[in-house]
PDB file of C-alpha atoms in Angstrom:
ATOM      1  CA  MET I   1     -50.280 -44.555 -37.144  1.00 54.00           C
ATOM      2  CA  ASP I   2     -47.308 -43.247 -39.149  1.00 74.00           C
ATOM      3  CA  ARG I   3     -44.951 -40.618 -37.771  1.00 75.00           C
ATOM      4  CA  LEU I   4     -45.399 -37.039 -38.933  1.00 78.00           C
ATOM      5  CA  TYR I   5     -41.740 -35.996 -38.696  1.00 85.00           C
ATOM      6  CA  GLU I   6     -38.265 -37.398 -38.733  1.00 91.00           C
ATOM      7  CA  ARG I   7     -36.490 -35.627 -35.856  1.00 93.00           C
ATOM      8  CA  SER I   8     -32.945 -35.543 -34.561  1.00 96.00           C
ATOM      9  CA  SER I   9     -31.840 -33.642 -31.463  1.00 97.00           C
ATOM     10  CA  ARG I  10     -28.397 -32.589 -30.343  1.00 97.00           C
ATOM     11  CA  ARG I  11     -27.117 -30.852 -27.264  1.00 97.00           C
ATOM     12  CA  CYS I  12     -25.287 -27.699 -28.249  1.00 96.00           C
ATOM     13  CA  GLU I  13     -23.870 -24.452 -26.934  1.00 95.00           C
ATOM     14  CA  ALA I  14     -26.098 -21.401 -27.312  1.00 92.00           C
ATOM     15  CA  GLY I  15     -23.229 -19.583 -29.034  1.00 91.00           C
ATOM     16  CA  THR I  16     -23.238 -22.102 -31.900  1.00 94.00           C
ATOM     17  CA  LEU I  17     -26.884 -21.488 -32.848  1.00 96.00           C
ATOM     18  CA  ASP I  18     -27.839 -19.894 -36.151  1.00 96.00           C
ATOM     19  CA  PRO I  19     -27.276 -16.125 -35.684  1.00 97.00           C
ATOM     20  CA  VAL I  20     -30.864 -15.319 -36.755  1.00 97.00           C
ATOM     21  CA  VAL I  21     -32.272 -17.664 -34.089  1.00 97.00           C
ATOM     22  CA  ARG I  22     -29.796 -16.367 -31.489  1.00 97.00           C
ATOM     23  CA  ASP I  23     -30.807 -12.763 -32.223  1.00 97.00           C
ATOM     24  CA  ALA I  24     -34.525 -13.617 -31.995  1.00 98.00           C
ATOM     25  CA  ILE I  25     -33.990 -15.325 -28.627  1.00 98.00           C
ATOM     26  CA  ALA I  26     -31.987 -12.347 -27.342  1.00 97.00           C
ATOM     27  CA  ALA I  27     -34.688  -9.910 -28.545  1.00 97.00           C
ATOM     28  CA  HIS I  28     -37.406 -11.978 -26.839  1.00 97.00           C
ATOM     29  CA  ALA I  29     -35.384 -12.088 -23.623  1.00 97.00           C
ATOM     30  CA  GLU I  30     -34.880  -8.325 -23.685  1.00 97.00           C
ATOM     31  CA  ALA I  31     -38.542  -7.605 -24.461  1.00 97.00           C
ATOM     32  CA  HIS I  32     -39.685  -9.795 -21.536  1.00 96.00           C
ATOM     33  CA  GLN I  33     -36.852  -8.876 -19.147  1.00 96.00           C
ATOM     34  CA  LEU I  34     -35.523 -12.427 -18.868  1.00 95.00           C
ATOM     35  CA  GLY I  35     -31.869 -11.430 -18.666  1.00 94.00           C
ATOM     36  CA  ASP I  36     -29.027 -13.111 -20.566  1.00 95.00           C
ATOM     37  CA  VAL I  37     -30.825 -16.329 -21.506  1.00 95.00           C
ATOM     38  CA  LEU I  38     -28.124 -17.416 -23.937  1.00 95.00           C
ATOM     39  CA  GLY I  39     -25.432 -17.125 -21.290  1.00 94.00           C
ATOM     40  CA  ALA I  40     -27.535 -18.562 -18.469  1.00 94.00           C
ATOM     41  CA  ALA I  41     -28.795 -21.678 -20.269  1.00 95.00           C
ATOM     42  CA  TRP I  42     -28.138 -24.913 -18.366  1.00 92.00           C
ATOM     43  CA  TRP I  43     -29.025 -26.982 -21.390  1.00 96.00           C
ATOM     44  CA  CYS I  44     -29.493 -26.075 -25.046  1.00 97.00           C
ATOM     45  CA  CYS I  45     -31.096 -28.594 -27.383  1.00 97.00           C
ATOM     46  CA  GLU I  46     -31.458 -28.116 -31.139  1.00 98.00           C
ATOM     47  CA  THR I  47     -33.889 -30.388 -32.985  1.00 97.00           C
ATOM     48  CA  ARG I  48     -34.083 -30.613 -36.749  1.00 96.00           C
ATOM     49  CA  SER I  49     -37.461 -31.787 -38.000  1.00 92.00           C
ATOM     50  CA  THR I  50     -38.315 -32.994 -41.504  1.00 92.00           C
ATOM     51  CA  ARG I  51     -41.999 -33.406 -42.328  1.00 86.00           C
ATOM     52  CA  LEU I  52     -42.598 -36.889 -43.741  1.00 85.00           C
ATOM     53  CA  LYS I  53     -46.001 -36.221 -45.310  1.00 77.00           C
ATOM     54  CA  ARG I  54     -47.667 -33.340 -47.041  1.00 72.00           C
ATOM     55  CA  PRO I  55     -50.428 -31.704 -44.951  1.00 65.00           C
ATOM     56  CA  GLY I  56     -53.949 -32.905 -45.779  1.00 66.00           C
ATOM     57  CA  LEU I  57     -56.313 -31.007 -48.054  1.00 68.00           C
ATOM     58  CA  LEU I  58     -58.173 -29.259 -45.213  1.00 69.00           C
ATOM     59  CA  ALA I  59     -54.905 -28.148 -43.586  1.00 58.00           C
ATOM     60  CA  ARG I  60     -53.672 -26.797 -46.913  1.00 64.00           C
ATOM     61  CA  LEU I  61     -56.943 -24.941 -47.574  1.00 69.00           C
ATOM     62  CA  THR I  62     -57.088 -23.382 -44.106  1.00 74.00           C
ATOM     63  CA  LYS I  63     -53.292 -22.869 -43.986  1.00 67.00           C
ATOM     64  CA  SER I  64     -53.255 -24.620 -40.599  1.00 64.00           C
ATOM     65  CA  GLY I  65     -50.666 -27.208 -41.635  1.00 69.00           C
ATOM     66  CA  ASP I  66     -46.914 -26.849 -41.186  1.00 71.00           C
ATOM     67  CA  PRO I  67     -45.749 -24.506 -43.971  1.00 76.00           C
ATOM     68  CA  ASP I  68     -42.166 -25.779 -43.859  1.00 80.00           C
ATOM     69  CA  LYS I  69     -40.855 -29.118 -45.101  1.00 87.00           C
ATOM     70  CA  GLU I  70     -38.026 -28.679 -42.567  1.00 93.00           C
ATOM     71  CA  HIS I  71     -37.744 -26.583 -39.426  1.00 92.00           C
ATOM     72  CA  THR I  72     -35.551 -26.248 -36.357  1.00 96.00           C
ATOM     73  CA  THR I  73     -36.628 -26.092 -32.722  1.00 96.00           C
ATOM     74  CA  VAL I  74     -34.261 -24.736 -30.102  1.00 98.00           C
ATOM     75  CA  ALA I  75     -35.116 -25.288 -26.440  1.00 97.00           C
ATOM     76  CA  LEU I  76     -33.126 -23.759 -23.598  1.00 98.00           C
ATOM     77  CA  ILE I  77     -33.471 -24.684 -19.939  1.00 97.00           C
ATOM     78  CA  LEU I  78     -32.562 -21.821 -17.622  1.00 96.00           C
ATOM     79  CA  PRO I  79     -32.618 -21.725 -13.822  1.00 95.00           C
ATOM     80  CA  ARG I  80     -36.223 -20.426 -13.820  1.00 94.00           C
ATOM     81  CA  TYR I  81     -37.387 -20.496 -17.463  1.00 96.00           C
ATOM     82  CA  LEU I  82     -37.869 -22.667 -20.511  1.00 97.00           C
ATOM     83  CA  VAL I  83     -37.294 -20.760 -23.758  1.00 98.00           C
ATOM     84  CA  VAL I  84     -38.344 -22.282 -27.086  1.00 98.00           C
ATOM     85  CA  ALA I  85     -37.612 -20.940 -30.574  1.00 97.00           C
ATOM     86  CA  VAL I  86     -38.983 -22.480 -33.775  1.00 96.00           C
ATOM     87  CA  ALA I  87     -37.471 -21.459 -37.116  1.00 95.00           C
ATOM     88  CA  GLY I  88     -38.431 -22.327 -40.658  1.00 93.00           C
ATOM     89  CA  GLU I  89     -38.098 -20.777 -44.082  1.00 91.00           C
ATOM     90  CA  GLN I  90     -41.819 -19.967 -44.427  1.00 88.00           C
ATOM     91  CA  ARG I  91     -42.746 -19.410 -40.771  1.00 87.00           C
ATOM     92  CA  GLY I  92     -39.720 -17.309 -39.803  1.00 92.00           C
ATOM     93  CA  VAL I  93     -38.536 -17.447 -36.190  1.00 96.00           C
ATOM     94  CA  HIS I  94     -40.971 -17.523 -33.274  1.00 96.00           C
ATOM     95  CA  VAL I  95     -39.784 -17.460 -29.670  1.00 97.00           C
ATOM     96  CA  ARG I  96     -41.763 -18.113 -26.501  1.00 97.00           C
ATOM     97  CA  SER I  97     -40.892 -18.653 -22.862  1.00 97.00           C
ATOM     98  CA  ILE I  98     -42.492 -19.937 -19.703  1.00 97.00           C
ATOM     99  CA  ARG I  99     -41.528 -20.010 -16.040  1.00 96.00           C
ATOM    100  CA  LEU I 100     -40.568 -23.533 -14.963  1.00 96.00           C
ATOM    101  CA  GLU I 101     -42.821 -23.233 -11.912  1.00 95.00           C
ATOM    102  CA  ASP I 102     -45.803 -22.600 -14.233  1.00 93.00           C
ATOM    103  CA  VAL I 103     -45.252 -25.405 -16.740  1.00 95.00           C
ATOM    104  CA  SER I 104     -46.310 -29.019 -16.817  1.00 93.00           C
ATOM    105  CA  VAL I 105     -45.077 -31.454 -19.431  1.00 92.00           C
ATOM    106  CA  GLY I 106     -46.786 -34.537 -20.778  1.00 87.00           C
ATOM    107  CA  ARG I 107     -47.185 -36.671 -23.813  1.00 73.00           C
ATOM    108  CA  GLY I 108     -50.163 -34.860 -25.339  1.00 58.00           C
ATOM    109  CA  LEU I 109     -52.131 -36.073 -28.356  1.00 55.00           C
ATOM    110  CA  ALA I 110     -49.324 -35.569 -30.860  1.00 53.00           C
ATOM    111  CA  SER I 111     -47.011 -37.845 -28.846  1.00 53.00           C
ATOM    112  CA  ASN I 112     -48.953 -40.857 -30.074  1.00 56.00           C
ATOM    113  CA  ILE I 113     -47.611 -40.266 -33.585  1.00 63.00           C
ATOM    114  CA  ASP I 114     -44.593 -38.090 -32.933  1.00 73.00           C
ATOM    115  CA  THR I 115     -41.609 -37.735 -30.595  1.00 80.00           C
ATOM    116  CA  GLY I 116     -41.484 -34.834 -28.187  1.00 87.00           C
ATOM    117  CA  VAL I 117     -43.385 -33.319 -25.303  1.00 91.00           C
ATOM    118  CA  SER I 118     -46.357 -31.037 -24.793  1.00 91.00           C
ATOM    119  CA  ALA I 119     -45.593 -28.115 -22.454  1.00 94.00           C
ATOM    120  CA  THR I 120     -48.654 -26.519 -20.881  1.00 95.00           C
ATOM    121  CA  GLY I 121     -48.932 -23.354 -18.834  1.00 95.00           C
ATOM    122  CA  LEU I 122     -49.014 -19.575 -19.032  1.00 95.00           C
ATOM    123  CA  TRP I 123     -46.488 -18.643 -21.721  1.00 96.00           C
ATOM    124  CA  THR I 124     -44.918 -15.170 -21.663  1.00 93.00           C
ATOM    125  CA  ALA I 125     -47.283 -12.417 -22.886  1.00 86.00           C
ATOM    126  CA  ALA I 126     -50.242 -14.836 -22.980  1.00 90.00           C
ATOM    127  CA  THR I 127     -53.437 -14.190 -21.028  1.00 92.00           C
ATOM    128  CA  GLU I 128     -54.533 -17.828 -20.775  1.00 94.00           C
ATOM    129  CA  PRO I 129     -52.678 -21.117 -20.312  1.00 94.00           C
ATOM    130  CA  ALA I 130     -51.896 -22.954 -23.535  1.00 94.00           C
ATOM    131  CA  SER I 131     -50.087 -26.065 -24.708  1.00 92.00           C
ATOM    132  CA  PHE I 132     -47.128 -25.981 -27.062  1.00 92.00           C
ATOM    133  CA  TYR I 133     -45.656 -29.116 -28.588  1.00 90.00           C
ATOM    134  CA  ILE I 134     -41.858 -29.295 -28.489  1.00 93.00           C
ATOM    135  CA  GLY I 135     -40.615 -31.805 -31.034  1.00 91.00           C
ATOM    136  CA  LEU I 136     -37.596 -33.813 -29.876  1.00 93.00           C
ATOM    137  CA  GLY I 137     -35.613 -36.570 -31.482  1.00 92.00           C
ATOM    138  CA  ASP I 138     -36.045 -40.119 -30.225  1.00 90.00           C
ATOM    139  CA  ASP I 139     -32.296 -40.173 -29.667  1.00 93.00           C
ATOM    140  CA  ALA I 140     -29.971 -39.877 -26.665  1.00 96.00           C
ATOM    141  CA  ASP I 141     -29.827 -36.059 -26.659  1.00 96.00           C
ATOM    142  CA  GLY I 142     -33.601 -35.671 -27.115  1.00 94.00           C
ATOM    143  CA  LYS I 143     -34.267 -38.052 -24.224  1.00 93.00           C
ATOM    144  CA  ALA I 144     -31.592 -36.412 -22.047  1.00 95.00           C
ATOM    145  CA  PHE I 145     -33.098 -32.968 -22.682  1.00 95.00           C
ATOM    146  CA  LEU I 146     -36.537 -34.202 -21.625  1.00 93.00           C
ATOM    147  CA  ASP I 147     -35.138 -35.827 -18.470  1.00 94.00           C
ATOM    148  CA  THR I 148     -33.269 -32.609 -17.623  1.00 95.00           C
ATOM    149  CA  LEU I 149     -36.389 -30.501 -18.238  1.00 95.00           C
ATOM    150  CA  ARG I 150     -38.506 -32.709 -15.978  1.00 95.00           C
ATOM    151  CA  GLY I 151     -35.830 -32.552 -13.275  1.00 95.00           C
ATOM    152  CA  ALA I 152     -35.550 -28.754 -13.526  1.00 96.00           C
ATOM    153  CA  ILE I 153     -39.342 -28.373 -13.255  1.00 96.00           C
ATOM    154  CA  ALA I 154     -39.476 -30.673 -10.223  1.00 95.00           C
ATOM    155  CA  GLU I 155     -36.604 -28.810  -8.545  1.00 94.00           C
ATOM    156  CA  VAL I 156     -38.159 -25.362  -9.046  1.00 94.00           C
ATOM    157  CA  LYS I 157     -41.592 -26.523  -7.890  1.00 91.00           C
ATOM    158  CA  SER I 158     -40.174 -28.112  -4.725  1.00 90.00           C
ATOM    159  CA  THR I 159     -38.508 -24.893  -3.536  1.00 80.00           C
TER     160      THR I 159
END
């Protein structure tokens, strides 16, 4: 099957993120009492995603397809949390977080045709566990982020 997105990931400093994304992350952290997530991040990964195909007819009719031709995903690994922000022109900025001890990561269905990881667990402010797909580039920084995330999860769960 053909890939859905062309993705490229890069490790970055939280201070270099787009100010709108940075402000949304800070607001989320304050609302959920997570502390200074931008300052405490062990690893910050920014992934730029470009949709390769137009959503199908049903997705366009139900508005369930990706509204943006391009979007950015920012994922931060903190000592006890994973914070993910997704930003696009049509979708705006959406931020979510999950405790590392509550998350499991795996390939998921989308991984068969895309690069990234499915993170499953009880996300902040949710009442039931859910999966969220984090798109990552199939490049050195995308792979290093995933390895670091898996290591951080294992470390927190072993203590």
